[in-house]
Amino acid sequence: DAGVIQSPRHEVTEMGQEVTLRCKPISGHNSLFWYRQTMMRGLELLIYFNNNVPIDDSGMPEDRFSAKMPNASFSTLKIQPSEPRDSAVYFCASSLNGQSNQPQHFGDGTRLSIL
Amino acid sequence: QKEVEQNSGPLSVPEGAIASLNCTYSDRGSQSFFWYRQYSGKSPELIMSIYSNGDKEDGRFTAQLNKASQYVSLLIRDSQPSDSATYLCAVNDGDKLIFGTGTRLQVFP
């Protein structure tokens, strides 16, 4: 079975540019999570969706970040304009439903470098 | 601010020994606890989940939970060099997970 699929795997761009990260959750999973991982701050939850609806975006650092989930099989995380401090690894994860006992399964991540 | 605390390590153990990884959490209402393994440059991979007090064993891995002490641990028996990775403890906060910063384990031959 396919796991969580993220694209691109690597992204290098100049500050000020728009960046779009993409995620396809595991088929049948109703919850989707976007995380950012850095050495300094570890793994931070940015936003999560249940049944395509954003539930909690309190982790989104500022208005430059936005996320959408137009259908059950696709989500995007957009940064506009990007800044060097946005450089990190961005993970998408999905779980079967929004219940706390359901484990989350991670994609391979997008390594983002903003020059 | 709900917190999950782990010693960053590195924890160095010889091959064949038992590695003991520890995690404490601040929210007494947490009900679900997970251990993830993350190899360098890779994504977190779920290795254990535990929901009730006591021990849960899966192969060489044993998770231990003590809700009264707000403490969860992971034991790895017969440690192998391939176990060298960062181990992340995750605790639920409602429908979300709060992750610790991880403990780096090094198993040397």
mmCIF file of C-alpha atoms in Angstrom:
data_model
loop_
_atom_site.group_PDB
_atom_site.id
_atom_site.type_symbol
_atom_site.label_atom_id
_atom_site.label_comp_id
_atom_site.label_asym_id
_atom_site.label_seq_id
_atom_site.Cartn_x
_atom_site.Cartn_y
_atom_site.Cartn_z
ATOM 1 C CA ASP A 1 0.000 0.000 0.000
ATOM 2 C CA ALA A 2 1.217 3.499 -0.795
ATOM 3 C CA GLY A 3 2.175 5.633 2.149
ATOM 4 C CA VAL A 4 1.922 9.399 2.463
ATOM 5 C CA ILE A 5 3.361 10.966 -0.659
ATOM 6 C CA GLN A 6 4.988 14.386 -0.599
ATOM 7 C CA SER A 7 6.435 16.503 -3.368
ATOM 8 C CA PRO A 8 8.868 17.900 -4.100
ATOM 9 C CA ARG A 9 11.509 16.060 -2.054
ATOM 10 C CA HIS A 10 13.841 19.025 -2.224
ATOM 11 C CA GLU A 11 13.201 22.680 -2.990
ATOM 12 C CA VAL A 12 15.786 25.432 -3.244
ATOM 13 C CA THR A 13 14.571 28.918 -4.039
ATOM 14 C CA GLU A 14 15.386 32.541 -3.428
ATOM 15 C CA MET A 15 13.759 34.579 -0.718
ATOM 16 C CA GLY A 16 10.621 36.328 -1.789
ATOM 17 C CA GLN A 17 9.515 33.498 -4.041
ATOM 18 C CA GLU A 18 6.315 31.534 -3.532
ATOM 19 C CA VAL A 19 6.775 27.939 -2.412
ATOM 20 C CA THR A 20 4.098 25.240 -2.673
ATOM 21 C CA LEU A 21 4.460 21.891 -0.952
ATOM 22 C CA ARG A 22 2.140 19.032 -1.813
ATOM 23 C CA CYS A 23 0.836 16.013 0.058
ATOM 24 C CA LYS A 24 -1.274 12.966 -0.763
ATOM 25 C CA PRO A 25 -2.431 11.172 2.409
ATOM 26 C CA ILE A 26 -2.880 7.433 2.748
ATOM 27 C CA SER A 27 -6.099 6.370 1.054
ATOM 28 C CA GLY A 28 -8.920 6.150 3.576
ATOM 29 C CA HIS A 29 -7.243 8.375 6.123
ATOM 30 C CA ASN A 30 -9.428 11.281 7.180
ATOM 31 C CA SER A 31 -6.926 13.364 9.133
ATOM 32 C CA LEU A 32 -3.942 15.198 7.687
ATOM 33 C CA PHE A 33 -1.197 17.044 9.524
ATOM 34 C CA TRP A 34 1.538 19.449 8.382
ATOM 35 C CA TYR A 35 4.721 19.643 10.478
ATOM 36 C CA ARG A 36 7.967 21.581 10.293
ATOM 37 C CA GLN A 37 11.193 20.150 11.694
ATOM 38 C CA THR A 38 14.326 22.112 12.538
ATOM 39 C CA MET A 39 17.324 21.330 14.721
ATOM 40 C CA MET A 40 16.480 24.170 17.076
ATOM 41 C CA ARG A 41 12.731 23.602 17.524
ATOM 42 C CA GLY A 42 12.243 19.942 16.703
ATOM 43 C CA LEU A 43 8.985 18.761 15.154
ATOM 44 C CA GLU A 44 6.265 21.413 15.266
ATOM 45 C CA LEU A 45 2.650 20.983 14.184
ATOM 46 C CA LEU A 46 1.612 23.736 11.796
ATOM 47 C CA ILE A 47 -1.984 22.813 10.941
ATOM 48 C CA TYR A 48 -4.245 19.791 10.767
ATOM 49 C CA PHE A 49 -7.390 18.849 8.880
ATOM 50 C CA ASN A 50 -10.207 16.414 9.649
ATOM 51 C CA ASN A 51 -12.380 15.434 6.675
ATOM 52 C CA ASN A 52 -10.764 18.213 4.604
ATOM 53 C CA VAL A 53 -11.696 20.900 7.155
ATOM 54 C CA PRO A 54 -8.931 22.848 8.947
ATOM 55 C CA ILE A 55 -9.320 22.193 12.662
ATOM 56 C CA ASP A 56 -6.349 23.895 14.269
ATOM 57 C CA ASP A 57 -3.957 26.294 12.541
ATOM 58 C CA SER A 58 -2.501 27.787 15.703
ATOM 59 C CA GLY A 59 0.934 26.495 14.744
ATOM 60 C CA MET A 60 1.086 28.398 11.479
ATOM 61 C CA PRO A 61 3.873 30.897 12.117
ATOM 62 C CA GLU A 62 2.401 33.901 10.321
ATOM 63 C CA ASP A 63 0.201 35.048 7.474
ATOM 64 C CA ARG A 64 2.830 34.115 4.911
ATOM 65 C CA PHE A 65 1.848 30.484 5.488
ATOM 66 C CA SER A 66 -1.401 29.011 4.204
ATOM 67 C CA ALA A 67 -2.718 25.484 3.756
ATOM 68 C CA LYS A 68 -5.594 23.976 1.839
ATOM 69 C CA MET A 69 -7.166 20.584 1.453
ATOM 70 C CA PRO A 70 -9.547 20.733 -1.520
ATOM 71 C CA ASN A 71 -10.339 17.013 -1.385
ATOM 72 C CA ALA A 72 -9.601 13.895 0.629
ATOM 73 C CA SER A 73 -6.527 12.977 -1.405
ATOM 74 C CA PHE A 74 -4.618 16.242 -1.707
ATOM 75 C CA SER A 75 -3.308 19.073 0.424
ATOM 76 C CA THR A 76 -0.969 21.992 -0.147
ATOM 77 C CA LEU A 77 1.136 24.152 2.139
ATOM 78 C CA LYS A 78 2.084 27.489 0.625
ATOM 79 C CA ILE A 79 4.621 30.072 1.746
ATOM 80 C CA GLN A 80 4.422 33.484 0.144
ATOM 81 C CA PRO A 81 6.756 35.329 0.293
ATOM 82 C CA SER A 82 9.389 32.893 1.503
ATOM 83 C CA GLU A 83 12.199 33.912 3.867
ATOM 84 C CA PRO A 84 15.512 32.232 4.785
ATOM 85 C CA ARG A 85 14.163 31.392 8.271
ATOM 86 C CA ASP A 86 11.550 29.171 6.608
ATOM 87 C CA SER A 87 14.322 26.726 5.681
ATOM 88 C CA ALA A 88 13.433 23.403 7.295
ATOM 89 C CA VAL A 89 12.108 19.951 6.549
ATOM 90 C CA TYR A 90 8.334 19.962 6.130
ATOM 91 C CA PHE A 91 6.488 16.720 6.824
ATOM 92 C CA CYS A 92 2.964 15.721 6.036
ATOM 93 C CA ALA A 93 1.324 12.958 8.075
ATOM 94 C CA SER A 94 -2.048 11.272 7.989
ATOM 95 C CA SER A 95 -4.095 9.155 10.367
ATOM 96 C CA LEU A 96 -7.218 7.061 10.031
ATOM 97 C CA ASN A 97 -9.457 9.543 11.806
ATOM 98 C CA GLY A 98 -9.274 12.373 14.294
ATOM 99 C CA GLN A 99 -9.225 10.104 17.319
ATOM 100 C CA SER A 100 -6.302 10.520 19.685
ATOM 101 C CA ASN A 101 -5.505 6.802 19.731
ATOM 102 C CA GLN A 102 -4.788 6.677 16.007
ATOM 103 C CA PRO A 103 -1.087 6.841 15.114
ATOM 104 C CA GLN A 104 0.122 9.236 12.466
ATOM 105 C CA HIS A 105 2.084 8.047 9.443
ATOM 106 C CA PHE A 106 4.616 10.393 7.914
ATOM 107 C CA GLY A 107 5.643 11.111 4.362
ATOM 108 C CA ASP A 108 9.297 11.387 3.351
ATOM 109 C CA GLY A 109 9.246 15.166 3.788
ATOM 110 C CA THR A 110 10.249 18.165 1.701
ATOM 111 C CA ARG A 111 13.647 19.673 2.455
ATOM 112 C CA LEU A 112 13.217 23.401 1.827
ATOM 113 C CA SER A 113 16.110 25.818 1.495
ATOM 114 C CA ILE A 114 15.448 29.527 1.058
ATOM 115 C CA LEU A 115 18.519 31.455 -0.086
ATOM 116 C CA GLN B 1 2.079 25.134 27.274
ATOM 117 C CA LYS B 2 1.924 21.342 27.217
ATOM 118 C CA GLU B 3 5.354 19.764 27.061
ATOM 119 C CA VAL B 4 7.053 16.481 26.303
ATOM 120 C CA GLU B 5 10.590 16.211 27.639
ATOM 121 C CA GLN B 6 13.359 13.901 26.487
ATOM 122 C CA ASN B 7 17.090 13.833 27.140
ATOM 123 C CA SER B 8 18.720 14.752 23.839
ATOM 124 C CA GLY B 9 21.627 12.354 24.360
ATOM 125 C CA PRO B 10 23.510 10.902 22.714
ATOM 126 C CA LEU B 11 22.885 7.684 24.587
ATOM 127 C CA SER B 12 25.704 5.309 23.739
ATOM 128 C CA VAL B 13 25.301 1.586 24.386
ATOM 129 C CA PRO B 14 27.331 -1.437 23.249
ATOM 130 C CA GLU B 15 25.856 -3.916 20.810
ATOM 131 C CA GLY B 16 23.757 -6.511 22.627
ATOM 132 C CA ALA B 17 22.969 -4.275 25.600
ATOM 133 C CA ILE B 18 19.599 -2.873 26.663
ATOM 134 C CA ALA B 19 18.949 0.735 25.656
ATOM 135 C CA SER B 20 16.554 2.651 27.894
ATOM 136 C CA LEU B 21 14.923 5.809 26.547
ATOM 137 C CA ASN B 22 12.804 8.015 28.761
ATOM 138 C CA CYS B 23 10.126 10.644 28.294
ATOM 139 C CA THR B 24 8.052 12.775 30.651
ATOM 140 C CA TYR B 25 4.958 14.759 29.788
ATOM 141 C CA SER B 26 3.066 17.587 31.434
ATOM 142 C CA ASP B 27 -0.602 16.939 30.566
ATOM 143 C CA ARG B 28 -2.284 14.518 32.990
ATOM 144 C CA GLY B 29 -5.174 14.216 30.551
ATOM 145 C CA SER B 30 -3.073 12.552 27.859
ATOM 146 C CA GLN B 31 -4.277 9.077 26.911
ATOM 147 C CA SER B 32 -2.183 7.998 23.922
ATOM 148 C CA PHE B 33 1.573 7.634 23.750
ATOM 149 C CA PHE B 34 3.772 6.808 20.798
ATOM 150 C CA TRP B 35 7.420 6.140 20.062
ATOM 151 C CA TYR B 36 8.818 7.035 16.655
ATOM 152 C CA ARG B 37 12.255 6.223 15.266
ATOM 153 C CA GLN B 38 13.899 8.692 12.913
ATOM 154 C CA TYR B 39 17.058 7.865 11.014
ATOM 155 C CA SER B 40 19.200 10.788 9.915
ATOM 156 C CA GLY B 41 17.675 12.449 6.867
ATOM 157 C CA LYS B 42 14.550 10.298 7.000
ATOM 158 C CA SER B 43 11.016 10.695 8.263
ATOM 159 C CA PRO B 44 9.687 9.548 11.666
ATOM 160 C CA GLU B 45 8.551 5.935 11.669
ATOM 161 C CA LEU B 46 6.083 4.588 14.232
ATOM 162 C CA ILE B 47 7.512 1.734 16.278
ATOM 163 C CA MET B 48 5.300 1.501 19.383
ATOM 164 C CA SER B 49 2.047 2.788 20.806
ATOM 165 C CA ILE B 50 0.786 2.408 24.378
ATOM 166 C CA TYR B 51 -2.437 3.522 25.990
ATOM 167 C CA SER B 52 -2.660 1.904 29.445
ATOM 168 C CA ASN B 53 -0.354 1.652 32.426
ATOM 169 C CA GLY B 54 2.189 -1.132 32.392
ATOM 170 C CA ASP B 55 4.365 -2.747 29.784
ATOM 171 C CA LYS B 56 3.747 -3.519 26.140
ATOM 172 C CA GLU B 57 6.187 -5.735 24.275
ATOM 173 C CA ASP B 58 6.777 -6.045 20.540
ATOM 174 C CA GLY B 59 9.811 -8.058 19.551
ATOM 175 C CA ARG B 60 12.917 -6.415 20.983
ATOM 176 C CA PHE B 61 10.954 -3.307 21.979
ATOM 177 C CA THR B 62 9.083 -2.747 25.251
ATOM 178 C CA ALA B 63 7.135 0.402 26.000
ATOM 179 C CA GLN B 64 6.382 1.229 29.626
ATOM 180 C CA LEU B 65 3.771 3.720 30.810
ATOM 181 C CA ASN B 66 3.201 5.178 34.268
ATOM 182 C CA LYS B 67 0.435 7.759 34.134
ATOM 183 C CA ALA B 68 0.697 8.617 37.822
ATOM 184 C CA SER B 69 4.305 9.664 37.318
ATOM 185 C CA GLN B 70 3.611 11.032 33.797
ATOM 186 C CA TYR B 71 6.420 8.930 32.467
ATOM 187 C CA VAL B 72 6.787 6.738 29.410
ATOM 188 C CA SER B 73 9.860 4.768 28.407
ATOM 189 C CA LEU B 74 11.127 2.570 25.609
ATOM 190 C CA LEU B 75 13.449 -0.359 26.174
ATOM 191 C CA ILE B 76 15.366 -1.891 23.289
ATOM 192 C CA ARG B 77 16.798 -5.315 24.087
ATOM 193 C CA ASP B 78 19.784 -6.799 22.280
ATOM 194 C CA SER B 79 20.604 -3.401 20.748
ATOM 195 C CA GLN B 80 22.015 -3.495 17.227
ATOM 196 C CA PRO B 81 24.022 -0.868 15.320
ATOM 197 C CA SER B 82 20.992 -0.564 13.036
ATOM 198 C CA ASP B 83 19.039 0.791 16.036
ATOM 199 C CA SER B 84 21.220 3.909 15.982
ATOM 200 C CA ALA B 85 18.742 6.720 15.336
ATOM 201 C CA THR B 86 16.814 9.465 17.079
ATOM 202 C CA TYR B 87 13.803 8.276 19.056
ATOM 203 C CA LEU B 88 10.874 10.655 19.367
ATOM 204 C CA CYS B 89 8.283 10.404 22.112
ATOM 205 C CA ALA B 90 4.815 11.719 21.176
ATOM 206 C CA VAL B 91 1.875 12.333 23.493
ATOM 207 C CA ASN B 92 -1.642 13.282 22.503
ATOM 208 C CA ASP B 93 -3.110 16.698 23.241
ATOM 209 C CA GLY B 94 -6.696 16.126 22.203
ATOM 210 C CA ASP B 95 -6.506 15.071 18.566
ATOM 211 C CA LYS B 96 -2.997 16.451 18.127
ATOM 212 C CA LEU B 97 0.385 14.970 18.992
ATOM 213 C CA ILE B 98 3.045 16.829 20.927
ATOM 214 C CA PHE B 99 6.528 15.548 20.119
ATOM 215 C CA GLY B 100 9.591 15.615 22.292
ATOM 216 C CA THR B 101 12.832 16.788 20.725
ATOM 217 C CA GLY B 102 14.124 13.223 20.644
ATOM 218 C CA THR B 103 16.941 11.172 22.118
ATOM 219 C CA ARG B 104 19.817 10.211 19.865
ATOM 220 C CA LEU B 105 20.837 6.589 20.389
ATOM 221 C CA GLN B 106 24.221 5.274 19.291
ATOM 222 C CA VAL B 107 24.855 1.529 19.373
ATOM 223 C CA PHE B 108 28.511 0.703 18.932
ATOM 224 C CA PRO B 109 29.900 -2.712 17.884
#
